[in-house]
Short mmCIF file of C-alpha atoms in Angstrom, two decimals:
data_model
loop_
_atom_site.label_atom_id
_atom_site.label_comp_id
_atom_site.label_asym_id
_atom_site.label_seq_id
_atom_site.Cartn_x
_atom_site.Cartn_y
_atom_site.Cartn_z
CA UNK Q 1 16.96 19.22 11.03
CA UNK Q 2 13.52 17.75 10.46
CA UNK Q 3 12.68 14.08 10.78
CA UNK Q 4 13.50 11.81 7.83
CA UNK Q 5 11.24 8.93 8.83
CA UNK Q 6 8.40 8.13 11.21
CA UNK Q 7 7.94 5.04 13.39
CA UNK Q 8 6.19 2.08 11.83
CA UNK Q 9 3.17 2.51 14.12
CA UNK Q 10 2.77 6.14 13.04
CA UNK Q 11 3.09 5.22 9.35
CA UNK Q 12 0.35 2.61 9.68
CA UNK Q 13 -1.88 5.01 11.61
CA UNK Q 14 -1.51 7.65 8.90
CA UNK Q 15 -2.22 5.13 6.15
CA UNK Q 16 -5.41 4.09 7.96
CA UNK Q 17 -6.49 7.71 8.22
CA UNK Q 18 -5.99 8.11 4.46
CA UNK Q 19 -7.62 4.76 3.67
CA UNK Q 20 -10.81 5.21 5.66
CA UNK Q 21 -11.21 8.89 4.75
CA UNK Q 22 -10.92 7.90 1.08
CA UNK Q 23 -13.59 5.23 1.30
CA UNK Q 24 -15.82 7.42 3.44
CA UNK Q 25 -15.76 10.17 0.82
CA UNK Q 26 -16.27 7.81 -2.12
CA UNK Q 27 -19.05 5.69 -0.62
CA UNK Q 28 -20.86 8.80 0.61
CA UNK Q 29 -21.01 10.09 -2.97
CA UNK Q 30 -21.86 6.64 -4.36
CA UNK Q 31 -24.66 6.15 -1.85
CA UNK Q 32 -26.09 9.55 -2.73
CA UNK Q 33 -26.00 8.80 -6.47
CA UNK Q 34 -27.38 5.27 -6.02
CA UNK Q 35 -25.27 3.81 -8.84
CA UNK Q 36 -23.65 1.07 -6.76
CA UNK Q 37 -27.06 -0.40 -5.95
CA UNK Q 38 -28.58 0.00 -9.40
CA UNK Q 39 -28.37 -3.67 -10.33
CA UNK Q 40 -29.54 -4.83 -6.91
CA UNK Q 41 -32.64 -2.64 -7.14
CA UNK Q 42 -33.45 -4.12 -10.56
CA UNK Q 43 -32.93 -7.75 -9.53
CA UNK Q 44 -34.13 -7.46 -5.96
CA UNK Q 45 -30.89 -9.05 -4.75
CA UNK Q 46 -30.72 -6.70 -1.78
CA UNK Q 47 -31.98 -3.32 -0.76
CA UNK Q 48 -30.22 -0.11 -1.75
CA UNK Q 49 -27.70 1.22 0.73
CA UNK Q 50 -26.69 -2.20 2.04
CA UNK Q 51 -23.01 -2.05 1.13
CA UNK Q 52 -21.40 -4.13 3.88
CA UNK Q 53 -18.95 -1.45 4.97
CA UNK Q 54 -20.56 1.83 4.03
CA UNK Q 55 -19.63 5.50 4.44
CA UNK Q 56 -20.75 5.62 8.08
CA UNK Q 57 -18.64 2.56 8.91
CA UNK Q 58 -15.57 4.18 7.36
CA UNK Q 59 -16.33 7.50 9.07
CA UNK Q 60 -16.13 5.76 12.45
CA UNK Q 61 -12.96 3.91 11.46
CA UNK Q 62 -11.38 7.15 10.22
CA UNK Q 63 -12.16 8.86 13.54
CA UNK Q 64 -10.46 6.03 15.43
CA UNK Q 65 -7.47 6.18 13.09
CA UNK Q 66 -7.14 9.94 13.65
CA UNK Q 67 -7.29 9.35 17.39
CA UNK Q 68 -4.53 6.72 17.17
CA UNK Q 69 -2.45 9.04 14.98
CA UNK Q 70 -2.76 11.93 17.44
CA UNK Q 71 -1.86 9.74 20.42
CA UNK Q 72 1.41 8.78 18.71
CA UNK Q 73 2.46 12.40 18.05
CA UNK Q 74 4.21 13.07 21.39
CA UNK Q 75 6.27 9.89 21.02
CA UNK Q 76 8.16 11.07 17.95
CA UNK Q 77 6.93 14.30 16.37
CA UNK Q 78 7.51 16.55 19.38
CA UNK Q 79 11.26 16.02 19.33
CA UNK Q 80 12.44 18.57 16.70
CA UNK Q 81 10.44 21.68 17.67
CA UNK Q 82 8.11 20.86 20.53
CA UNK Q 83 4.48 19.81 20.82
CA UNK Q 84 2.84 22.94 19.40
CA UNK Q 85 4.48 22.65 15.97
CA UNK Q 86 4.17 18.86 16.07
CA UNK Q 87 0.40 19.17 16.56
CA UNK Q 88 0.17 21.58 13.62
CA UNK Q 89 2.01 19.11 11.37
CA UNK Q 90 -0.15 16.20 12.53
CA UNK Q 91 -3.33 18.18 11.86
CA UNK Q 92 -2.08 19.26 8.42
CA UNK Q 93 -1.61 15.62 7.41
CA UNK Q 94 -5.11 14.68 8.63
CA UNK Q 95 -6.54 17.65 6.74
CA UNK Q 96 -4.61 16.59 3.63
CA UNK Q 97 -6.08 13.08 3.91
CA UNK Q 98 -9.63 14.44 4.00
CA UNK Q 99 -9.04 16.92 1.18
CA UNK Q 100 -7.33 14.40 -1.12
CA UNK Q 101 -10.15 11.92 -0.50
CA UNK Q 102 -12.93 14.40 -1.23
CA UNK Q 103 -11.11 15.71 -4.31
CA UNK Q 104 -10.62 12.28 -5.90
CA UNK Q 105 -14.17 11.22 -4.99
CA UNK Q 106 -15.63 14.34 -6.61
CA UNK Q 107 -13.71 13.67 -9.81
CA UNK Q 108 -14.65 10.01 -10.19
CA UNK Q 109 -17.70 8.93 -8.19
CA UNK Q 110 -21.42 9.45 -8.81
CA UNK Q 111 -21.03 10.84 -12.33
CA UNK Q 112 -22.94 8.30 -14.41
CA UNK Q 113 -26.31 10.07 -14.60
CA UNK Q 114 -27.35 11.29 -18.06
CA UNK Q 115 -29.18 14.32 -19.38
CA UNK Q 116 -29.74 17.49 -17.37
CA UNK Q 117 -29.35 15.62 -14.10
CA UNK Q 118 -25.95 14.35 -15.19
CA UNK Q 119 -24.79 17.80 -16.30
CA UNK Q 120 -25.84 19.34 -13.00
CA UNK Q 121 -24.06 16.60 -11.03
CA UNK Q 122 -20.90 17.11 -13.10
CA UNK Q 123 -20.90 20.88 -12.47
CA UNK Q 124 -21.38 20.42 -8.74
CA UNK Q 125 -18.65 17.77 -8.65
CA UNK Q 126 -16.21 20.08 -10.46
CA UNK Q 127 -16.82 22.82 -7.90
CA UNK Q 128 -16.34 20.39 -5.03
CA UNK Q 129 -13.14 19.02 -6.60
CA UNK Q 130 -11.67 22.52 -6.91
CA UNK Q 131 -12.56 23.41 -3.33
CA UNK Q 132 -11.17 20.14 -1.97
CA UNK Q 133 -7.91 20.59 -3.89
CA UNK Q 134 -7.54 24.11 -2.50
CA UNK Q 135 -7.79 22.60 0.99
CA UNK Q 136 -5.16 20.03 0.01
CA UNK Q 137 -2.85 22.80 -1.21
CA UNK Q 138 -3.32 24.67 2.07
CA UNK Q 139 -2.34 21.56 4.03
CA UNK Q 140 0.77 21.06 1.89
CA UNK Q 141 1.69 24.72 2.45
CA UNK Q 142 1.54 24.17 6.23
CA UNK Q 143 3.88 21.20 5.90
CA UNK Q 144 6.35 23.29 3.88
CA UNK Q 145 6.34 25.90 6.65
CA UNK Q 146 7.32 23.19 9.15
CA UNK Q 147 10.32 21.67 7.39
CA UNK Q 148 12.16 21.88 10.70
CA UNK Q 149 9.71 19.24 11.99
CA UNK Q 150 9.33 17.03 8.90
CA UNK Q 151 11.88 17.09 6.12
CA UNK Q 152 10.47 17.79 2.67
CA UNK Q 153 11.16 14.21 1.55
CA UNK Q 154 9.08 12.72 4.39
CA UNK Q 155 6.27 15.24 3.97
CA UNK Q 156 6.18 14.59 0.21
CA UNK Q 157 6.01 10.81 0.75
CA UNK Q 158 3.22 11.21 3.31
CA UNK Q 159 1.10 13.39 1.02
CA UNK Q 160 1.76 11.07 -1.93
CA UNK Q 161 0.46 8.16 0.17
CA UNK Q 162 -2.70 10.10 1.04
CA UNK Q 163 -3.18 11.12 -2.59
CA UNK Q 164 -2.86 7.48 -3.70
CA UNK Q 165 -5.40 6.40 -1.05
CA UNK Q 166 -7.91 8.87 -2.45
CA UNK Q 167 -7.49 7.81 -6.04
CA UNK Q 168 -7.45 4.07 -5.28
CA UNK Q 169 -10.82 4.33 -3.53
CA UNK Q 170 -12.23 6.68 -6.18
CA UNK Q 171 -11.20 4.53 -9.14
CA UNK Q 172 -12.33 1.31 -7.41
CA UNK Q 173 -15.73 2.81 -6.58
CA UNK Q 174 -16.17 4.27 -10.06
CA UNK Q 175 -15.42 0.90 -11.66
CA UNK Q 176 -17.91 -0.80 -9.34
CA UNK Q 177 -20.55 1.81 -10.26
CA UNK Q 178 -20.03 1.16 -13.96
CA UNK Q 179 -20.35 -2.60 -13.46
CA UNK Q 180 -23.51 -2.17 -11.40
CA UNK Q 181 -25.08 0.19 -13.94
CA UNK Q 182 -24.19 -2.15 -16.81
CA UNK Q 183 -25.79 -5.05 -14.95
CA UNK Q 184 -28.92 -2.98 -14.43
CA UNK Q 185 -29.08 -2.18 -18.16
CA UNK Q 186 -28.66 -5.87 -18.98
CA UNK Q 187 -31.83 -6.54 -17.06
CA UNK Q 188 -33.67 -4.27 -19.51
CA UNK Q 189 -31.86 -5.21 -22.71
CA UNK Q 190 -30.75 -8.63 -23.81
CA UNK Q 191 -28.11 -7.22 -26.14
CA UNK Q 192 -26.19 -3.94 -25.69
CA UNK Q 193 -26.32 -1.64 -28.74
CA UNK Q 194 -22.79 -0.28 -28.45
CA UNK Q 195 -19.59 -2.26 -28.41
CA UNK Q 196 -17.13 0.62 -27.88
CA UNK Q 197 -15.75 0.65 -31.45
CA UNK Q 198 -16.74 2.21 -34.75
CA UNK Q 199 -16.19 0.84 -38.21
CA UNK Q 200 -13.11 3.01 -38.82
CA UNK Q 201 -10.79 1.30 -36.40
CA UNK Q 202 -11.84 1.71 -32.79
CA UNK Q 203 -11.44 4.28 -30.14
CA UNK Q 204 -7.70 4.33 -29.40
CA UNK Q 205 -6.94 7.66 -31.12
CA UNK Q 206 -9.93 9.32 -29.47
CA UNK Q 207 -8.82 8.07 -26.04
CA UNK Q 208 -5.32 9.47 -26.54
CA UNK Q 209 -6.73 12.86 -27.56
CA UNK Q 210 -9.07 12.80 -24.56
CA UNK Q 211 -6.11 12.14 -22.22
CA UNK Q 212 -4.28 15.17 -23.59
CA UNK Q 213 -7.38 17.34 -23.17
CA UNK Q 214 -7.77 16.09 -19.58
CA UNK Q 215 -4.18 17.10 -18.77
CA UNK Q 216 -4.80 20.60 -20.14
CA UNK Q 217 -8.07 20.87 -18.22
CA UNK Q 218 -6.33 19.84 -15.00
CA UNK Q 219 -3.67 22.53 -15.40
CA UNK Q 220 -6.35 25.14 -16.04
CA UNK Q 221 -8.50 24.08 -13.07
CA UNK Q 222 -5.91 23.21 -10.47
CA UNK Q 223 -2.65 24.88 -11.52
CA UNK Q 224 0.78 23.71 -12.61
CA UNK Q 225 1.60 22.13 -9.21
CA UNK Q 226 -1.29 19.68 -9.46
CA UNK Q 227 0.00 16.14 -8.59
CA UNK Q 228 -2.08 14.60 -11.39
CA UNK Q 229 -5.13 12.40 -11.52
CA UNK Q 230 -5.29 8.64 -11.98
CA UNK Q 231 -7.58 6.14 -13.65
CA UNK Q 232 -5.82 2.97 -12.47
CA UNK Q 233 -6.79 1.63 -9.02
CA UNK Q 234 -4.17 -1.12 -9.21
CA UNK Q 235 -1.32 1.31 -9.76
CA UNK Q 236 -2.69 3.59 -7.04
CA UNK Q 237 -2.56 0.73 -4.54
CA UNK Q 238 0.98 -0.24 -5.53
CA UNK Q 239 2.07 3.40 -5.05
CA UNK Q 240 0.30 3.47 -1.68
CA UNK Q 241 2.25 0.45 -0.42
CA UNK Q 242 5.54 1.81 -1.72
CA UNK Q 243 4.99 5.11 0.08
CA UNK Q 244 4.00 3.33 3.29
CA UNK Q 245 7.33 1.50 3.34
CA UNK Q 246 9.28 4.68 2.59
CA UNK Q 247 7.72 6.42 5.59
CA UNK Q 248 9.38 4.14 8.13
CA UNK Q 249 12.03 1.93 6.51
CA UNK Q 250 15.65 3.10 6.45
CA UNK Q 251 16.87 2.76 2.83
CA UNK Q 252 20.52 3.47 3.59
CA UNK Q 253 21.57 -0.13 4.04
CA UNK Q 254 20.30 -2.34 1.21
CA UNK Q 255 20.92 -6.05 1.16
CA UNK Q 256 24.29 -7.07 -0.32
CA UNK Q 257 25.00 -10.62 0.74
CA UNK Q 258 25.33 -14.34 0.17
CA UNK Q 259 22.76 -17.13 0.51
CA UNK Q 260 24.10 -19.97 2.67
CA UNK Q 261 22.57 -23.45 2.88
CA UNK Q 262 22.99 -24.90 6.37
CA UNK Q 263 24.11 -28.40 5.44
CA UNK Q 264 27.55 -29.09 6.92
CA UNK Q 265 29.04 -28.98 10.41
CA UNK Q 266 29.10 -26.01 12.78
CA UNK Q 267 32.72 -25.12 12.01
CA UNK Q 268 32.06 -24.95 8.27
CA UNK Q 269 28.98 -22.76 8.76
CA UNK Q 270 30.87 -20.35 11.01
CA UNK Q 271 33.75 -20.18 8.54
CA UNK Q 272 31.37 -19.42 5.66
CA UNK Q 273 29.71 -16.56 7.55
CA UNK Q 274 33.07 -15.10 8.57
CA UNK Q 275 34.34 -15.34 5.00
CA UNK Q 276 31.39 -13.25 3.83
CA UNK Q 277 32.23 -10.55 6.37
CA UNK Q 278 35.81 -10.38 5.09
CA UNK Q 279 34.98 -9.71 1.43
CA UNK Q 280 36.77 -6.42 0.68
CA UNK Q 281 34.97 -3.33 -0.55
CA UNK Q 282 36.16 -1.64 -3.74
CA UNK Q 283 35.46 1.74 -5.22
CA UNK Q 284 32.75 2.09 -7.85
CA UNK Q 285 29.13 1.02 -7.84
CA UNK Q 286 29.81 -2.71 -7.32
CA UNK Q 287 31.00 -4.60 -5.43
CA UNK Q 288 30.46 -2.42 -2.39
CA UNK Q 289 31.38 -5.08 0.12
CA UNK Q 290 28.93 -7.58 1.60
CA UNK Q 291 26.79 -6.72 4.60
CA UNK Q 292 24.41 -9.68 4.92
CA UNK Q 293 23.86 -13.41 4.81
CA UNK Q 294 20.65 -15.26 3.96
CA UNK Q 295 20.52 -18.44 6.04
CA UNK Q 296 18.39 -21.24 4.59
CA UNK Q 297 16.78 -23.20 7.42
CA UNK Q 298 15.99 -26.88 6.93
CA UNK Q 299 12.93 -28.37 8.55
CA UNK Q 300 14.78 -31.69 8.94
CA UNK Q 301 17.29 -30.03 11.27
CA UNK Q 302 14.62 -28.44 13.46
CA UNK Q 303 12.44 -29.84 16.22
CA UNK Q 304 9.38 -28.48 18.03
CA UNK Q 305 11.65 -27.61 20.97
CA UNK Q 306 14.38 -26.15 18.74
CA UNK Q 307 12.89 -24.39 15.69
CA UNK Q 308 16.34 -23.22 14.49
CA UNK Q 309 18.76 -26.13 14.93
CA UNK Q 310 22.42 -26.06 15.95
CA UNK Q 311 23.74 -24.91 12.55
CA UNK Q 312 21.44 -21.89 12.39
CA UNK Q 313 22.28 -20.90 15.96
CA UNK Q 314 25.98 -21.05 15.22
CA UNK Q 315 25.58 -19.02 12.03
CA UNK Q 316 23.50 -16.39 13.82
CA UNK Q 317 26.05 -16.03 16.61
CA UNK Q 318 28.86 -15.59 14.10
CA UNK Q 319 26.87 -13.08 12.02
CA UNK Q 320 26.12 -11.04 15.15
CA UNK Q 321 29.81 -11.04 16.08
CA UNK Q 322 30.86 -10.05 12.54
CA UNK Q 323 28.32 -7.21 12.24
CA UNK Q 324 26.37 -8.79 9.38
CA UNK Q 325 22.65 -8.46 8.80
CA UNK Q 326 20.74 -11.73 8.56
CA UNK Q 327 17.75 -12.75 6.50
CA UNK Q 328 16.35 -16.10 7.58
CA UNK Q 329 14.85 -18.20 4.82
CA UNK Q 330 12.10 -20.32 6.40
CA UNK Q 331 10.49 -22.77 3.93
CA UNK Q 332 7.30 -23.03 5.97
CA UNK Q 333 4.12 -23.88 4.11
CA UNK Q 334 0.87 -21.97 4.81
CA UNK Q 335 -0.48 -24.58 7.22
CA UNK Q 336 -1.02 -24.64 10.98
CA UNK Q 337 2.30 -26.47 11.39
CA UNK Q 338 4.08 -23.94 9.18
CA UNK Q 339 2.58 -21.01 11.09
CA UNK Q 340 3.79 -22.48 14.39
CA UNK Q 341 7.31 -22.95 13.01
CA UNK Q 342 7.47 -19.35 11.82
CA UNK Q 343 6.16 -18.04 15.14
CA UNK Q 344 8.76 -20.04 17.12
CA UNK Q 345 11.58 -18.93 14.80
CA UNK Q 346 10.57 -15.33 15.43
CA UNK Q 347 10.44 -15.87 19.18
CA UNK Q 348 13.90 -17.43 19.21
CA UNK Q 349 15.52 -14.68 17.13
CA UNK Q 350 13.68 -11.49 18.17
CA UNK Q 351 16.41 -10.66 20.71
CA UNK Q 352 19.15 -10.79 18.04
CA UNK Q 353 19.73 -7.37 16.47
CA UNK Q 354 21.33 -8.95 13.39
CA UNK Q 355 18.02 -10.51 12.23
CA UNK Q 356 16.55 -7.89 9.89
CA UNK Q 357 14.55 -10.02 7.47
CA UNK Q 358 12.67 -13.30 7.03
CA UNK Q 359 11.96 -14.87 3.66
CA UNK Q 360 8.92 -17.16 3.29
CA UNK Q 361 9.39 -18.73 -0.17
CA UNK Q 362 6.66 -21.37 0.28
CA UNK Q 363 3.97 -18.89 1.33
CA UNK Q 364 2.33 -18.91 -2.10
CA UNK Q 365 0.35 -16.16 -3.81
CA UNK Q 366 -2.96 -16.61 -1.99
CA UNK Q 367 -3.25 -13.51 0.18
CA UNK Q 368 -5.17 -14.99 3.09
CA UNK Q 369 -2.84 -17.98 3.47
CA UNK Q 370 0.38 -15.97 3.22
CA UNK Q 371 -1.14 -13.42 5.58
CA UNK Q 372 -1.41 -16.07 8.29
CA UNK Q 373 2.29 -16.86 8.00
CA UNK Q 374 3.07 -13.16 8.16
CA UNK Q 375 0.85 -12.74 11.21
CA UNK Q 376 2.69 -15.61 12.93
CA UNK Q 377 6.02 -13.89 12.20
CA UNK Q 378 4.84 -10.63 13.77
CA UNK Q 379 3.22 -12.42 16.72
CA UNK Q 380 6.57 -14.04 17.45
CA UNK Q 381 8.18 -10.65 18.02
CA UNK Q 382 9.80 -9.65 14.70
CA UNK Q 383 8.01 -6.35 14.09
CA UNK Q 384 7.82 -4.65 10.66
CA UNK Q 385 9.83 -1.66 11.86
CA UNK Q 386 12.97 -3.77 12.23
CA UNK Q 387 12.37 -6.90 10.17
CA UNK Q 388 11.40 -7.12 6.51
CA UNK Q 389 9.34 -10.04 5.26
CA UNK Q 390 10.06 -11.35 1.77
CA UNK Q 391 7.10 -13.14 0.16
CA UNK Q 392 6.52 -14.59 -3.31
CA UNK Q 393 5.20 -11.92 -5.65
CA UNK Q 394 3.02 -12.39 -8.73
CA UNK Q 395 4.09 -11.40 -12.21
CA UNK Q 396 3.23 -7.76 -12.70
CA UNK Q 397 2.34 -7.66 -16.38
CA UNK Q 398 -0.09 -9.80 -18.34
CA UNK Q 399 2.25 -11.57 -20.75
CA UNK Q 400 -0.70 -13.04 -22.67
CA UNK Q 401 -2.03 -9.51 -23.35
CA UNK Q 402 -5.53 -10.62 -22.42
CA UNK Q 403 -6.18 -7.90 -19.81
CA UNK Q 404 -7.06 -4.49 -21.15
CA UNK Q 405 -5.19 -2.72 -18.32
CA UNK Q 406 -2.00 -4.76 -18.80
CA UNK Q 407 -1.84 -6.18 -15.26
CA UNK Q 408 -1.64 -9.89 -14.62
CA UNK Q 409 -4.66 -11.49 -12.94
CA UNK Q 410 -2.71 -12.27 -9.76
CA UNK Q 411 -1.17 -8.78 -9.48
CA UNK Q 412 -4.55 -7.14 -10.01
CA UNK Q 413 -6.08 -9.34 -7.28
CA UNK Q 414 -3.34 -8.32 -4.85
CA UNK Q 415 -3.92 -4.61 -5.45
CA UNK Q 416 -7.71 -4.49 -5.92
CA UNK Q 417 -10.32 -3.61 -3.31
CA UNK Q 418 -14.02 -4.41 -3.32
CA UNK Q 419 -15.99 -1.33 -2.18
CA UNK Q 420 -18.40 -3.62 -0.35
CA UNK Q 421 -15.66 -4.66 2.06
CA UNK Q 422 -12.92 -2.05 1.55
CA UNK Q 423 -10.59 -3.51 4.17
CA UNK Q 424 -6.84 -3.03 4.00
CA UNK Q 425 -5.32 -6.30 2.87
CA UNK Q 426 -1.91 -6.29 1.18
#
C-alpha cells in the first residue's frame, strides 16, 4: 500500500515550498498593483517596492525549498513503487503548491483599483484564478493516479496544507493592501465619509447574502469539487500547522497517562511508574489502559552536571522497562539559564526511546522567547519527528467580543504574518 506519513524533514520541506510559493505569488501581484506601497508613496516614508522580503526573495527561497524537497525523495518516496513514480508524485505536489498559490493570489490580491481599471484587473484576475485552479486540479488528479505511492489520506493532507498556505498569504496581503490604501486616503482626507453602516441597521444581512452569492459563483466557476475559498488568514495559518503535524506524526498512540511529581525517594518513584503500567484496560471508549507518564522535574533536584537528578533517572529507567511513553515536564523559564537546562535535559534523554514529549509550562506566550527554549530542546537531540513539545497556548476566542473576527489578540498574533517579513514563525 501507499505511504501513510512522510518524514518530518520532508513535511517541513513541502511546507516551505508552499509557504514561499504563496508569498511569491501574492507579493508579485501586490508589487504590480502598487497598493502595498500606496501610503509610503504619499508620506514619503520609503520608496515603492521596498518590501523587506519581496517576491524575488521568496522566489529564490521557493527554489531552494523545491531543491531540498527533491533531494529527500529517494530517502522515503521511492520505496513503494520506485523512483520514477516517486518523482512524478513529488513534482505533482510542487505543481500543486504553485497553482494553489497563484489561484489564491488572483482571487484576493491587487483588486482595489476603481473604475475601468479596476474592472479590467478583476476580469484578468478571474481568468488567472480559473487557469490556476485547473492546474491545481490536474496536480490532484496525478496524485490520485499514484495512490500506490501516497495513500489518499496523506495526499489530501498535503494538498490541504498547500491550499492553506496560498490563502494565508493571499488574505494577509489583501488585508495589508487595504490598510495601506486607507492610510493613503487619510493623507488626503481628515475624516472618512463612510463608516460601513447605513441608517437601517448596518451591513450584516448584506454580508450574509454576499457570502451565499460567492459560494454559488465558486461552484459555477470552479466546479462542485472546489475546496472553497477563505477570508480569514488566522484560520488559514492554524489549518496549515495542523496539516503539517498530520503529515509526519503518528496519531495511533495518543497520550493516556498520569502526571507524577518527583518528590519522594527512588523506590517510591519506581513503584508509582510501575503502578501506572499495571492499570488494566477495559472495553469501551475509556479507560483504555494507560500508556504514559508525565514526569515533573524539579530544578532544586538538578545540578549543572546532572540536569535530571536521581529521581528522574530512576523513573525514566522504570518507564523504559515497563514500555511506557514519557513526557518530561521541564519548568524552565525563557532565559539563558533555562535554555541551557532544556538543552542538557534533551542531551541526557535523547538516547531513551521512551521519551516522546517535553512540556515547557513556563515558556510563556511570547513567540520569540518560547522559540529559544524550543530551539534548545531540538539542539539537544530531541527532534520533532519523535518528540512532541507542549507549550502554553493562548485563548483562541476573544471573550470580550472586542475583535471583529472573534480571535483573541494573542491567538491572532501567533497566527498572523506581516507581508514585509513573511517568515515562518509558529
